Tab-separated table of C-alpha atoms in Angstrom:
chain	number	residue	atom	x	y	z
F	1	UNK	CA	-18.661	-1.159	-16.551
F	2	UNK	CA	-16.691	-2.736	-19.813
F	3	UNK	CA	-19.278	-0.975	-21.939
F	4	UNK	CA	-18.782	2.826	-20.167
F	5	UNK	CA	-14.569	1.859	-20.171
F	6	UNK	CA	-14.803	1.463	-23.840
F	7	UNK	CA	-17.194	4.217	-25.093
F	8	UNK	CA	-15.226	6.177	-27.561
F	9	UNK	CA	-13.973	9.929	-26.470
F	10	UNK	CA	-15.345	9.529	-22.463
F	11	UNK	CA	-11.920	8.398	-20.958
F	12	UNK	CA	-12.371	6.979	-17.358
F	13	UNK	CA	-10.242	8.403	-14.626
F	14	UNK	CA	-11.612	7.202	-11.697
F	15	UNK	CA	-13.147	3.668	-10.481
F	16	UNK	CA	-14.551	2.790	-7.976
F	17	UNK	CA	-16.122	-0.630	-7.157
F	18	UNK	CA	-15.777	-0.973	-3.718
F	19	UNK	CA	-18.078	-3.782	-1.136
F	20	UNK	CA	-19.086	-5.097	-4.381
F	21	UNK	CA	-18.086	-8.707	-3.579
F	22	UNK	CA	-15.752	-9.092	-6.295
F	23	UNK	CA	-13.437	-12.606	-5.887
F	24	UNK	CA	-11.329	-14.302	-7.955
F	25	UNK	CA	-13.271	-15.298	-10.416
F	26	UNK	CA	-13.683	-11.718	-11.265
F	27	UNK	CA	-10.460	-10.552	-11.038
F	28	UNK	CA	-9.977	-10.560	-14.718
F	29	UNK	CA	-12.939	-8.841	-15.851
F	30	UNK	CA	-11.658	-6.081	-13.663
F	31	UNK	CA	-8.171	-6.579	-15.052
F	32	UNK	CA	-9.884	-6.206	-18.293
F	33	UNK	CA	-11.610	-3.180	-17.386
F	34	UNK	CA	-8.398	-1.664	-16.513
F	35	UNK	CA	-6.806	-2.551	-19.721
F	36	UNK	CA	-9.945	-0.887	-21.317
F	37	UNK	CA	-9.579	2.133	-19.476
F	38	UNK	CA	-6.505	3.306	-20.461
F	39	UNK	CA	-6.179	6.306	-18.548
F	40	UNK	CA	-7.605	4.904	-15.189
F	41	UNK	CA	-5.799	7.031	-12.482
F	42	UNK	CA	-8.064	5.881	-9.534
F	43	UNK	CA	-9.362	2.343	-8.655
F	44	UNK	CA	-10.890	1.735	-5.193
F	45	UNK	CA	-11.250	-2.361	-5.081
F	46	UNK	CA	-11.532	-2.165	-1.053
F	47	UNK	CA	-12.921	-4.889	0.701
F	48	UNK	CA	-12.836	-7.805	-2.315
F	49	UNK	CA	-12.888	-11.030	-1.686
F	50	UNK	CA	-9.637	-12.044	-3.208
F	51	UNK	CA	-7.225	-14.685	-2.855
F	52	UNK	CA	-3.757	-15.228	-3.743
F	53	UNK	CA	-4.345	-16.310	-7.743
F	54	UNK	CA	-6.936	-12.892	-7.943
F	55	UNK	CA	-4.079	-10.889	-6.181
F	56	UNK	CA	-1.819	-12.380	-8.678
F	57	UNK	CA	-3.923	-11.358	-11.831
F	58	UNK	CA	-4.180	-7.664	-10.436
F	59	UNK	CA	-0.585	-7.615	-9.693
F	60	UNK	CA	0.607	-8.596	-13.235
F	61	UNK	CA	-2.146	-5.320	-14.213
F	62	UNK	CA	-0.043	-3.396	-11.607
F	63	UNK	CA	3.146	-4.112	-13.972
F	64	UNK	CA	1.703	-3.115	-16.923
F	65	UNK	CA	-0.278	0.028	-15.934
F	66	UNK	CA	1.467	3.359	-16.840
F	67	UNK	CA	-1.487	5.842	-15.422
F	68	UNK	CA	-2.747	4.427	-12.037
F	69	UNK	CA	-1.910	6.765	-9.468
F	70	UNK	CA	-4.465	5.486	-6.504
F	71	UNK	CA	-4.794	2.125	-5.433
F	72	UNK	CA	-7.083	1.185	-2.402
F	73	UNK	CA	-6.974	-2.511	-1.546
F	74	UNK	CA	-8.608	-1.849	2.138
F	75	UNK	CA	-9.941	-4.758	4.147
F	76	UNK	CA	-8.833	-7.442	1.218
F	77	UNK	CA	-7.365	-10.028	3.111
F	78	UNK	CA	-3.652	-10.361	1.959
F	79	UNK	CA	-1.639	-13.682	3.055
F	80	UNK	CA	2.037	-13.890	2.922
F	81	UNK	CA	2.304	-15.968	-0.753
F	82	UNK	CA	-0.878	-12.603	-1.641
F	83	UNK	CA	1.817	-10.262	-1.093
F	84	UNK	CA	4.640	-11.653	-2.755
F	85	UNK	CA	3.573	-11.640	-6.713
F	86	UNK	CA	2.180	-8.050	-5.476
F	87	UNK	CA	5.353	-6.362	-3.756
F	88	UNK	CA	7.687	-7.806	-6.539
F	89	UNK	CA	4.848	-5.570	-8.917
F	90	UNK	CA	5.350	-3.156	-6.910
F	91	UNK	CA	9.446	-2.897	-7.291
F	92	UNK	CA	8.480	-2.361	-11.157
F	93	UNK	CA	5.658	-0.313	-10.884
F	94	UNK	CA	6.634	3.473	-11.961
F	95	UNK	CA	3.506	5.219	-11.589
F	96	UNK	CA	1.452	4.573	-8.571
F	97	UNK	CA	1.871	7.549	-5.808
F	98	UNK	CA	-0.716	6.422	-3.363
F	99	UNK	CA	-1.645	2.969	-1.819
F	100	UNK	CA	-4.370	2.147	0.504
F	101	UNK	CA	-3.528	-1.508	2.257
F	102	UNK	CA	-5.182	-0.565	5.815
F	103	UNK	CA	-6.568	-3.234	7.195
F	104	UNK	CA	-5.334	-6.242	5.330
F	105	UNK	CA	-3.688	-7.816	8.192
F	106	UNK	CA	-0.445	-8.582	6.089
F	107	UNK	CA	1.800	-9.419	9.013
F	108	UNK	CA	5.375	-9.064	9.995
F	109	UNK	CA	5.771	-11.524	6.519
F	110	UNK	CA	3.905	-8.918	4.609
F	111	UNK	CA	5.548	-5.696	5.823
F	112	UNK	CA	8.650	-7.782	4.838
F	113	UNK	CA	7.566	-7.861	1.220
F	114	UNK	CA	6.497	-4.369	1.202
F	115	UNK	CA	9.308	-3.330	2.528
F	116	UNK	CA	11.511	-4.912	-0.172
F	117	UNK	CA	9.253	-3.319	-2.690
F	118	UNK	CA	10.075	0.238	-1.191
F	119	UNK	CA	13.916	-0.179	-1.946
F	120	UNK	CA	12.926	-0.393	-5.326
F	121	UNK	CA	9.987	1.611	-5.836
F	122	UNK	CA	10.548	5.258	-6.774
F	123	UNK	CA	7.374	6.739	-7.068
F	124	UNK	CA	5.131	5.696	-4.224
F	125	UNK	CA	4.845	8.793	-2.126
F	126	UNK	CA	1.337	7.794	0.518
F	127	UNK	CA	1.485	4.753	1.942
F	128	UNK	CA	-1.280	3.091	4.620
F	129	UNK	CA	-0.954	0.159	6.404
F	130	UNK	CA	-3.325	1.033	9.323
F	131	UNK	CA	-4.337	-1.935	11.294
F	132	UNK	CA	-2.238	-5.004	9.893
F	133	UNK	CA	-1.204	-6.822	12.656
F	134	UNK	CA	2.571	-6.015	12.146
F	135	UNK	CA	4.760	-5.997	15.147
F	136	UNK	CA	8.498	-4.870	16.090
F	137	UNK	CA	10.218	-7.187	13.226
F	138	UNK	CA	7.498	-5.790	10.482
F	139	UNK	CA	7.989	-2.036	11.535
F	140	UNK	CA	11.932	-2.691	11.534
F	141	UNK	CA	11.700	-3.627	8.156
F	142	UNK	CA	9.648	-0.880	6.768
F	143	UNK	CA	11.761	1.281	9.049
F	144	UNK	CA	15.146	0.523	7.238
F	145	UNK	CA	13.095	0.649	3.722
F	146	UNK	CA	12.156	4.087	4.082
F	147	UNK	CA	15.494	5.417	5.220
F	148	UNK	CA	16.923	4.873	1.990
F	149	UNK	CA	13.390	6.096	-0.056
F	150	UNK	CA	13.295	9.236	-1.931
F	151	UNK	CA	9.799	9.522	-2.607
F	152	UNK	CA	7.960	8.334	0.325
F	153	UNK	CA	6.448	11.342	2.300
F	154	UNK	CA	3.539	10.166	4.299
F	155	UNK	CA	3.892	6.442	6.016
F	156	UNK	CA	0.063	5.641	8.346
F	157	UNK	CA	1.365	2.485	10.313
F	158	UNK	CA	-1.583	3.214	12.882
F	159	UNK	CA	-3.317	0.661	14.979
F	160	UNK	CA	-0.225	-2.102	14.597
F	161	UNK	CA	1.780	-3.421	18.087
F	162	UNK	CA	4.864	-1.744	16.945
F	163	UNK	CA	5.995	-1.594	20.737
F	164	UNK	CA	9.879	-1.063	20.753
F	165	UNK	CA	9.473	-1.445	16.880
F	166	UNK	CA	8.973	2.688	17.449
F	167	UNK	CA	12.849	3.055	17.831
F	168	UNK	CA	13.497	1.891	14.264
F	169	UNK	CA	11.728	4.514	12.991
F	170	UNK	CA	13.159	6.725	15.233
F	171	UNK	CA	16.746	6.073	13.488
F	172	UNK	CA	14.686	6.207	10.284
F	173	UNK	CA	13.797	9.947	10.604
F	174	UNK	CA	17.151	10.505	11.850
F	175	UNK	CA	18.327	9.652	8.439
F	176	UNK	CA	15.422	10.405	6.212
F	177	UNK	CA	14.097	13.841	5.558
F	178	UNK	CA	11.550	13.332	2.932
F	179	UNK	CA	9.082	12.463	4.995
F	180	UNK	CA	6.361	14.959	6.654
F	181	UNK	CA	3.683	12.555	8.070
F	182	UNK	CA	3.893	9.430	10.164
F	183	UNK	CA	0.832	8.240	11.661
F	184	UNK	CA	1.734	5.264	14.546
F	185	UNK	CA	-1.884	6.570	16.508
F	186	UNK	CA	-2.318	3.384	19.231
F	187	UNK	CA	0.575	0.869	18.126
F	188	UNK	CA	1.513	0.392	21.975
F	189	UNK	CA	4.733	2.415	22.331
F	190	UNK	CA	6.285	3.746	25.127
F	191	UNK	CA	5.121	7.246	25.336
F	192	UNK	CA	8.770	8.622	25.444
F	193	UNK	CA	9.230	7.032	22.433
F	194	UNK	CA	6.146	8.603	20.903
F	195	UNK	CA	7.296	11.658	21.530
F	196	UNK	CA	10.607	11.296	20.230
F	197	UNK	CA	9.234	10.184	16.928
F	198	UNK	CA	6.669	13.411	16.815
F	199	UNK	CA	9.220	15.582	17.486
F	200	UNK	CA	11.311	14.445	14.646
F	201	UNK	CA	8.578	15.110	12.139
């Protein structure tokens, strides 16, 4: 991979290295490759076997990178301290428009982070965080984030127990009208609620 990154005049745009088992001790070869690649738009590093001090080294390459514009971390486990270093990334990030965190199980804690990172980011416009074990408190967060966002137009929150957490982002699309697509498919709402939220897209 560090050999076709750096072959003169064949500029890589898209990556993908997916179910390849990378872990930590990898994560800086791949931060490497990125650096190498200067014009990477696309890097699909779904279901990696990172930990907080690999999530740290690809969040400092998240700071740095002017080009990225797709970013799937799918099914890489992402703890509390994980998302920290990568939210406050995020906040300085200016060119990433899509992010793929379904199924990371990031938690109410997580969404929390994210959801700081949103009141600063102004370029993320696709967001996914399908199946991540956030409830009511998590979804209230992103909820208030996105009110305020200018950017954000498509928000998948599908397959979390967002119960009553559905009525924040009622008030949220009340408010917001940037957004065109809100996926909560099977987060355990009441149906009236569901509805109300649908019909405010």
């Amino acid at each position: 991979l560090q050999a076709v990154c750096s072959v003169p005049g064949v500029p890589m745009r898209r990556m993908s290295i997916s179910e390849n088992g990378i872990s930590d001790h990898t994560a800086a070869g791949v931060s490497t490759l990125m650096d190498e690649a200067r014009g990477l738009e696309f890097l699909d590093i779904s279901r990696s076997k990172f930990h907080p001090s690999g999530i740290k080294v690809m969040s400092e390459e998240l700071i740095t990178s002017m080009c990225l514009r797709h970013l799937s971390l799918a099914h890489v486990p992402l703890s509390a301290d994980s998302m920290l270093p990568f939210c406050k990334a995020l906040q300085r990030n200016i060119s990433l428009r899509t992010l793929d965190l379904y199924g990371c199980y990031i938690g109410d804690a997580g969404a929390t982070h994210l959801a700081r990172a949103l009141g600063a980011n102004k370029g993320l416009q696709r967001l996914d965080v399908g199946t991540n074990a956030i409830h009511a408190e998590g979804c209230g967060m992103l909820a208030d984030a996105v009110t305020a966002n200018t950017a954000l137009t498509v928000l998948k929150m599908w397959g979390n127990e967002l119960h009553l957490g559905v009525q924040r982002l009622q008030r949220m699309l009340l408010k917001n009208d940037i957004l065109t697509e809100l996926d909560i498919t099977g987060c355990m709402a009441p149906e009236e609620n569901v509805y109300m939220v649908k019909s405010l897209i």
